[in-house]
Coordinates of C-alpha atoms in Angstrom, one line a residue:
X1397 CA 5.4 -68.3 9.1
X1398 CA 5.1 -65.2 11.6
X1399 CA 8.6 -63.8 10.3
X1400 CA 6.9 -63.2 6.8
X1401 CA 4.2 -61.3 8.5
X1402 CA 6.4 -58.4 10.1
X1403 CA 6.9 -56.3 6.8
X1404 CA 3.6 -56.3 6.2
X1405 CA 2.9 -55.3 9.8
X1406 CA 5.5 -52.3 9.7
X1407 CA 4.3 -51.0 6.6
X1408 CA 0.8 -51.3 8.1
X1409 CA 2.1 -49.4 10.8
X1410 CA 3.4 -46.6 9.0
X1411 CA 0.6 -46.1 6.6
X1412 CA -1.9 -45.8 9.6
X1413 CA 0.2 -43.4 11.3
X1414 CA 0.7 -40.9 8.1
X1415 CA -3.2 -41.2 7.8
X1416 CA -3.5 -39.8 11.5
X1417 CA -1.0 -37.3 10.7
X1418 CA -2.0 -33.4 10.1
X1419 CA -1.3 -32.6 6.7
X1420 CA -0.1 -29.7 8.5
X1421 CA 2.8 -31.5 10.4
X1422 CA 5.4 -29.9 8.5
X1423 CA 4.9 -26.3 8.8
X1424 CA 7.1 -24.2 10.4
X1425 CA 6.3 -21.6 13.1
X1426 CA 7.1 -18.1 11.2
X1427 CA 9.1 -15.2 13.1
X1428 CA 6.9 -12.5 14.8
X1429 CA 6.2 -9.4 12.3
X1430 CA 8.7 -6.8 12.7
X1431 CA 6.4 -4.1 13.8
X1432 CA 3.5 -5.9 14.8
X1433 CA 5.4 -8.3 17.0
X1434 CA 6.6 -5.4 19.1
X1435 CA 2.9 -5.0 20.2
X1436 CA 2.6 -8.2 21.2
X1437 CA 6.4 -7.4 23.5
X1438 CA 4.7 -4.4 24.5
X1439 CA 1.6 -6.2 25.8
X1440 CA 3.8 -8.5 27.5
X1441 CA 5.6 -6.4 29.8
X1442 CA 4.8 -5.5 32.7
X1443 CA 6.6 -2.5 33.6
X1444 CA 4.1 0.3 34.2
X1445 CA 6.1 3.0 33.1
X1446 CA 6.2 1.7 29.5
X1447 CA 6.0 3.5 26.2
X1448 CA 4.7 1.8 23.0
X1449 CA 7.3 3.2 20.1
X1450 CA 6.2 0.5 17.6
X1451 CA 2.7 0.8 15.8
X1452 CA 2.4 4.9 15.1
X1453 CA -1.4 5.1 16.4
X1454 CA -3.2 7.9 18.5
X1455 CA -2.7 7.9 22.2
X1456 CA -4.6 9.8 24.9
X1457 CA -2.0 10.7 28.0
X1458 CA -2.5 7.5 29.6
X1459 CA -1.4 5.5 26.6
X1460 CA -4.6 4.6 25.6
X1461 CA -5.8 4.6 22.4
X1462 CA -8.0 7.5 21.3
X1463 CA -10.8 8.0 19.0
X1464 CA -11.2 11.5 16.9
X1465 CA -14.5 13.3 17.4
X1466 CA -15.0 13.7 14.0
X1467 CA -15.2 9.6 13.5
X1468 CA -17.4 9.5 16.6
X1469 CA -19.9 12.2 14.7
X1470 CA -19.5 9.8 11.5
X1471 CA -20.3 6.7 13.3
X1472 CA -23.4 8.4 15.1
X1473 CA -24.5 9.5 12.0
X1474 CA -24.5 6.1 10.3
X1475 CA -25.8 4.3 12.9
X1476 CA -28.5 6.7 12.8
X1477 CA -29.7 7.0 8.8
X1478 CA -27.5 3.6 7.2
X1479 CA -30.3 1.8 5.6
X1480 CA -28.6 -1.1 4.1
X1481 CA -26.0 -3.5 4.6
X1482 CA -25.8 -4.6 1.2
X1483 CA -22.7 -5.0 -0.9
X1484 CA -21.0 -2.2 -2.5
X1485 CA -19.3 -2.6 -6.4
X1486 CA -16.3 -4.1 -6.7
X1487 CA -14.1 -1.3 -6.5
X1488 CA -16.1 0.5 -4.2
X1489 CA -18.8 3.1 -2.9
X1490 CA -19.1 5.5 -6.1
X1491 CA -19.7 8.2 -3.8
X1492 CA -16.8 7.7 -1.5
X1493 CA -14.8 7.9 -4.8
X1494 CA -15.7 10.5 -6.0
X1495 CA -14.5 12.8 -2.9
X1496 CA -11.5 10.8 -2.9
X1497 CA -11.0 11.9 -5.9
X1498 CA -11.8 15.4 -5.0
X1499 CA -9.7 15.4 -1.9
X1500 CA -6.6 14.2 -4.2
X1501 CA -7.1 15.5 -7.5
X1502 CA -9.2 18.8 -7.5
X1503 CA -6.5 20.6 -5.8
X1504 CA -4.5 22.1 -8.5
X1505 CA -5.0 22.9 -11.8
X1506 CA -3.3 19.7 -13.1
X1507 CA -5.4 17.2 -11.1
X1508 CA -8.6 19.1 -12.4
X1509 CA -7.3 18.7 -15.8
X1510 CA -7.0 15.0 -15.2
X1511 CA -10.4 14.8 -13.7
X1512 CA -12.4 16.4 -16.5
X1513 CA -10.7 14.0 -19.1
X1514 CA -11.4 10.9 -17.3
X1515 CA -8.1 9.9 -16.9
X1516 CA -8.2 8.7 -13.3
X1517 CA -9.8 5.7 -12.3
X1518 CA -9.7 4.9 -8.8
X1519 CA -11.0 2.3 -6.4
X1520 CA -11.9 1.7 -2.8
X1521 CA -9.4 -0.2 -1.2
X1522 CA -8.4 -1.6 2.4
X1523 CA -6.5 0.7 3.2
X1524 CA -2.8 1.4 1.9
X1525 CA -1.5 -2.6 2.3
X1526 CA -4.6 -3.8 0.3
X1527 CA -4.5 -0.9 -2.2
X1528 CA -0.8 -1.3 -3.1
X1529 CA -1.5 -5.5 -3.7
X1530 CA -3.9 -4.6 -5.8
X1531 CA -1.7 -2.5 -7.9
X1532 CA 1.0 -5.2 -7.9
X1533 CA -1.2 -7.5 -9.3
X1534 CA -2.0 -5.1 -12.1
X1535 CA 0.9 -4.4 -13.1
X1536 CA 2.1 -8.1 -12.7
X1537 CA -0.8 -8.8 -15.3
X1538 CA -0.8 -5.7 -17.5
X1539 CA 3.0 -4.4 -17.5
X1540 CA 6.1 -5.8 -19.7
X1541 CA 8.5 -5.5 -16.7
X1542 CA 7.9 -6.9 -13.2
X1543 CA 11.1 -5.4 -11.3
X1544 CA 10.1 -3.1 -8.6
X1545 CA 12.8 -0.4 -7.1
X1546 CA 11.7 -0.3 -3.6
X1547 CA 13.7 2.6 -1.4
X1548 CA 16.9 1.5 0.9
X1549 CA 15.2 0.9 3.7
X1550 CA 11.5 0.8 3.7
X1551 CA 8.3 -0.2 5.0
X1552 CA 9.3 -4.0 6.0
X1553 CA 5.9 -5.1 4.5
X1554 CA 6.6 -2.9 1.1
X1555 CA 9.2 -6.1 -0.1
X1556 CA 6.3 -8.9 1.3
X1557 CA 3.2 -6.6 -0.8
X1558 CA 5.2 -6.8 -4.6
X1559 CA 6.8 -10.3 -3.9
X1560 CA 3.9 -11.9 -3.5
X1561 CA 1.9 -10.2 -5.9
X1562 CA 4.7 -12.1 -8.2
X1563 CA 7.0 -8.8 -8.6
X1564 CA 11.2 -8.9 -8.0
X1565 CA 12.2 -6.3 -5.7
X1566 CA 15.8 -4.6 -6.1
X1567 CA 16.8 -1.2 -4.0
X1568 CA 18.0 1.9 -5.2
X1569 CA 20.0 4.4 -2.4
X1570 CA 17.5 6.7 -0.8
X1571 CA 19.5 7.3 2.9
X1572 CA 22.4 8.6 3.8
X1573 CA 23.4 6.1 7.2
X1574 CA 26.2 8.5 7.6
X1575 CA 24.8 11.9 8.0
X1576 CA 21.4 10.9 8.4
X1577 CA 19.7 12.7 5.6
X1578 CA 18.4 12.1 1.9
X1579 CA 21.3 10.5 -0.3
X1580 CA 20.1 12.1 -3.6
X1581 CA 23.3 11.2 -5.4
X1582 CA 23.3 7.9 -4.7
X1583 CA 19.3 7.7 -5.8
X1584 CA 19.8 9.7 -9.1
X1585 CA 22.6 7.3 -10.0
X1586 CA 21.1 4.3 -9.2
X1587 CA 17.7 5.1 -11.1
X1588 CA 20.5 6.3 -13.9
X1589 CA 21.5 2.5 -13.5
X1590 CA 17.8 0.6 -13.8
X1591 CA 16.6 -1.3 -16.4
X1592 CA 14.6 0.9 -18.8
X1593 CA 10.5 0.6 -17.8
X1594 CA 11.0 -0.5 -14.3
X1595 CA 8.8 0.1 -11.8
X1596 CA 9.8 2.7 -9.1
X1597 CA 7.9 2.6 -5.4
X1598 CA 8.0 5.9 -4.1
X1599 CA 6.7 7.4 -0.3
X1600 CA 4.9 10.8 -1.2
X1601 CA 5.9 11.8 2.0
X1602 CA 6.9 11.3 5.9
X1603 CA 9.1 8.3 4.5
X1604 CA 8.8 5.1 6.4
X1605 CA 10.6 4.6 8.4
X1606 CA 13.6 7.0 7.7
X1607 CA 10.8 10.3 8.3
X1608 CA 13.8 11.6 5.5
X1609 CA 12.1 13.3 2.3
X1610 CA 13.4 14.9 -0.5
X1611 CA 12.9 18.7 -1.2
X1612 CA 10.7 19.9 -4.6
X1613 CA 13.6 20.5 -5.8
X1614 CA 14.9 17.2 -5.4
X1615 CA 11.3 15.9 -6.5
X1616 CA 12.4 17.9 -9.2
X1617 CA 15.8 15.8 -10.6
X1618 CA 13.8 12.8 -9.2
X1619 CA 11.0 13.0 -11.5
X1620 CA 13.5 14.1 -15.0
X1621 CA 15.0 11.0 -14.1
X1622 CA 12.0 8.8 -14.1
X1623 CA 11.0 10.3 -17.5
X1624 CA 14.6 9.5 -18.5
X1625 CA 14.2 6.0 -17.7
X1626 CA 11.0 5.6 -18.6
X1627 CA 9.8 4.4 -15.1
X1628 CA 6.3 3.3 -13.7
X1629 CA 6.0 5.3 -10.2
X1630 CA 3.8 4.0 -7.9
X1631 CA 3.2 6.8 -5.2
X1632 CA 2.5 5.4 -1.4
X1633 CA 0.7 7.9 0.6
X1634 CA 0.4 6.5 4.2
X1635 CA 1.3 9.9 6.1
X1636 CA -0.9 12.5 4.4
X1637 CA -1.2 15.8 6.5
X1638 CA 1.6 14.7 8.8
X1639 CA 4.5 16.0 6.7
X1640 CA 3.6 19.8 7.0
X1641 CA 0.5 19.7 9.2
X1642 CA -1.8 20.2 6.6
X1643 CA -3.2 17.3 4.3
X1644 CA -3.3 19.3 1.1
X1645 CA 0.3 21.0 1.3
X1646 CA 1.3 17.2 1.9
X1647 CA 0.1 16.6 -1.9
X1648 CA 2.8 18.9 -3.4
X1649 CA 4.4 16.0 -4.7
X1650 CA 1.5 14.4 -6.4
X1651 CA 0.5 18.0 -7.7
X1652 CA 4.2 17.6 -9.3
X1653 CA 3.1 14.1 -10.5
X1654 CA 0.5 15.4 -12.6
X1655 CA 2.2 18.1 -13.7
X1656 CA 4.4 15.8 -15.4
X1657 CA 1.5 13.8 -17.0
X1658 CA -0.1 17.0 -18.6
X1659 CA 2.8 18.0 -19.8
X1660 CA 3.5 14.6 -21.6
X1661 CA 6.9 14.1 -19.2
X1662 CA 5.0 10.9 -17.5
X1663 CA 2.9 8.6 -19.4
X1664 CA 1.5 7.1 -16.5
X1665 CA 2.1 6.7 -12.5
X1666 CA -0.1 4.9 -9.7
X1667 CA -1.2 5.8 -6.3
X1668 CA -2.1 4.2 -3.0
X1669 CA -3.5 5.9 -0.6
X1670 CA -4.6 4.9 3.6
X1671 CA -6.8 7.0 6.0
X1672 CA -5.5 4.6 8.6
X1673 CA -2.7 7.2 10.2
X1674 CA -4.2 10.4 10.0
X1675 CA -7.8 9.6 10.4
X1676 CA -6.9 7.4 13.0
X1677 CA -9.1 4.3 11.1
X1678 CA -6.5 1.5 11.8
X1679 CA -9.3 -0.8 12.3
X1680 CA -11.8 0.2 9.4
X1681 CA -9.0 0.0 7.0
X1682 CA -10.2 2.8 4.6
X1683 CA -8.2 3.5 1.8
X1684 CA -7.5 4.1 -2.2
X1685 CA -5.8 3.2 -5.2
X1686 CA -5.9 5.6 -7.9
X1687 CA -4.0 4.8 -11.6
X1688 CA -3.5 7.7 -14.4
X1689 CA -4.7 6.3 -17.9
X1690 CA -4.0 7.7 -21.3
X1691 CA -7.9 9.4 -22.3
X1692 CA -11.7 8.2 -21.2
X1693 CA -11.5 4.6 -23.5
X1694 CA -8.4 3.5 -21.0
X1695 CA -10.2 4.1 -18.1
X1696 CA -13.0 1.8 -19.1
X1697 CA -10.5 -1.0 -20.0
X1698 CA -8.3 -0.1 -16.7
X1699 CA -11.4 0.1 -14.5
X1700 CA -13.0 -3.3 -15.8
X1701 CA -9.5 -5.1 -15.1
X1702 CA -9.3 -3.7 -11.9
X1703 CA -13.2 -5.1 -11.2
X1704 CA -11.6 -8.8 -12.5
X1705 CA -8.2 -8.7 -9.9
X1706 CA -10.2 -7.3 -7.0
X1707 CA -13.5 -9.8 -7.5
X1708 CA -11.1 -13.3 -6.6
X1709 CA -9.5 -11.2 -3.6
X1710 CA -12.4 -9.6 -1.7
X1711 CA -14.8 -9.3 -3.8
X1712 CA -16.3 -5.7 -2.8
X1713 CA -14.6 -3.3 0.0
X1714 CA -16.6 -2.3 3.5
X1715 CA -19.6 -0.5 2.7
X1716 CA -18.5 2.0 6.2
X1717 CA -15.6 3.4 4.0

């Protein structure tokens, strides 16, 4: 009579042991971020003569990391006359905005043009990781074509961003591994190559992590062929001032940019923008997205679909931005 008992006992056994098992039992541990992970190395080692090369991030003489005095004056000055910690709109501090769109837009006659027809709508975001996955979702949602041409190589995390915002990713040429330098052939021809209205990832400048960029000449053939092709740029502005020194020479490309929309050669392009490298804000993650619309009425739509992607993610950006 016992012998008929022991399935019933094993089975038992079993199901009481899944119930005390972490749903969690399965996962795999993931592989250290490429750049992040070399931190954590670099923490690690105990050699006192070491030098972090990974993270670009300002360092006093003794390695350590170093505030600027102008976002020492800005901190005072908030702790001093904030008056409310309540939330900001979705897509950000109007104010804060507005002189990004100053800073970006007001600096050639172009830009000015697009600010005075309203054809720039542009949102707080964190910084240039968040600001770019909010623009993949966008155009996941809004665009007919969801295959992004990312630069051979760039940022690791560029690939990770558009993937999981539900894009495909495929490379076109970008550097020369021979001679070190900017394989312009070998971009023109593969952008001759992609699929009519693709989308096209582009580093305004200080390309990461080549430090390669192409000439305004080059910008030049670049942009004819994008018109050619009908492509959706994306712009990623991580580096701004660190190019030529000075943060508004560093725009010469996106002064091209809306050059090309005035003139009817672009229809469209996006932009994401981070203050984390040159401003030194790492932590604070202070950034922008900005997207060129068609007249006023499409940045009202555009603006209002932005406030319905961003609402699930975050919900409303750091009101310290």
């Amino acid at each position: 009579m016992l012998r008929s008992f022991k399935p019933q006992l094993s089975i038992a056994k079993n199901l009481l042991f899944k119930r005390n098992q972490s749903v969690w039992a399965s996962v795999e541990k993931a592989p250290a971020d490429k750049i992040l992970g070399l931190t954590v190395l670099y923490n690690q080692d105990k050699n006192p003569e070491k030098i972090n090369l990974g993270v670009g991030a300002y360092r006093d003489n003794e390695g350590k990391p170093w505030i600027l005095p102008s976002v020492k004056l800005a901190e005072e000055y908030l702790s001093k006359n904030e008056e409310n910690k309540e939330y900001v709109p979705i897509v950000g501090s109007p104010n804060f905005n507005k002189l990004i769109k100053n800073l970006l837009f007001n600096n050639d006659k172009n830009g000015k043009i697009l600010l005075e027809n309203d054809r720039i709508v542009t949102s707080q975001g964190i910084s240039g990781t968040g600001s770019l996955r909010v623009l993949g979702e966008f155009v996941k949602k809004f665009h007919n074509n969801d295959n992004v041409l990312v630069p051979n190589p760039t940022w690791a995390n560029h690939i990770a961003i558009l993937e999981r915002s539900g894009l495909k990713t495929d490379k076109y040429k970008y550097y020369n591994f021979i001679n070190n330098g900017f394989d312009k052939d070998g971009m023109l021809n593969d952008l001759s190559n992609a699929e009519n209205g693709s989308i096209i990832l582009l580093h305004a400048c200080c390309h990461n992590p080549t430090g390669v960029d192409p000439n305004l000449n080059d910008w030049d053939d670049i942009l004819n062929k994008i018109s050619e092709k009908n492509l959706l740029p994306i712009l990623d502005m991580a580096y701004q001032g660190f190019g030529s020194g000075n943060p508004i020479n560093d725009l010469n490309i996106l002064f091209k940019f809306n050059e090309a929309i005035v003139n009817g050669k672009l229809s469209n392009f996006m932009l994401s923008q981070s203050f984390a490298k040159n401003m030194g804000l790492y932590g604070e993650r202070v950034g922008s997205l900005s997207i060129i619309t068609k007249d006023s009425d499409e940045s009202i739509r555009v603006k209002s679909q932005l406030e319905k992607i961003i609402r699930p993610l975050y919900s409303s950006p750091p009101s310290h931005d």
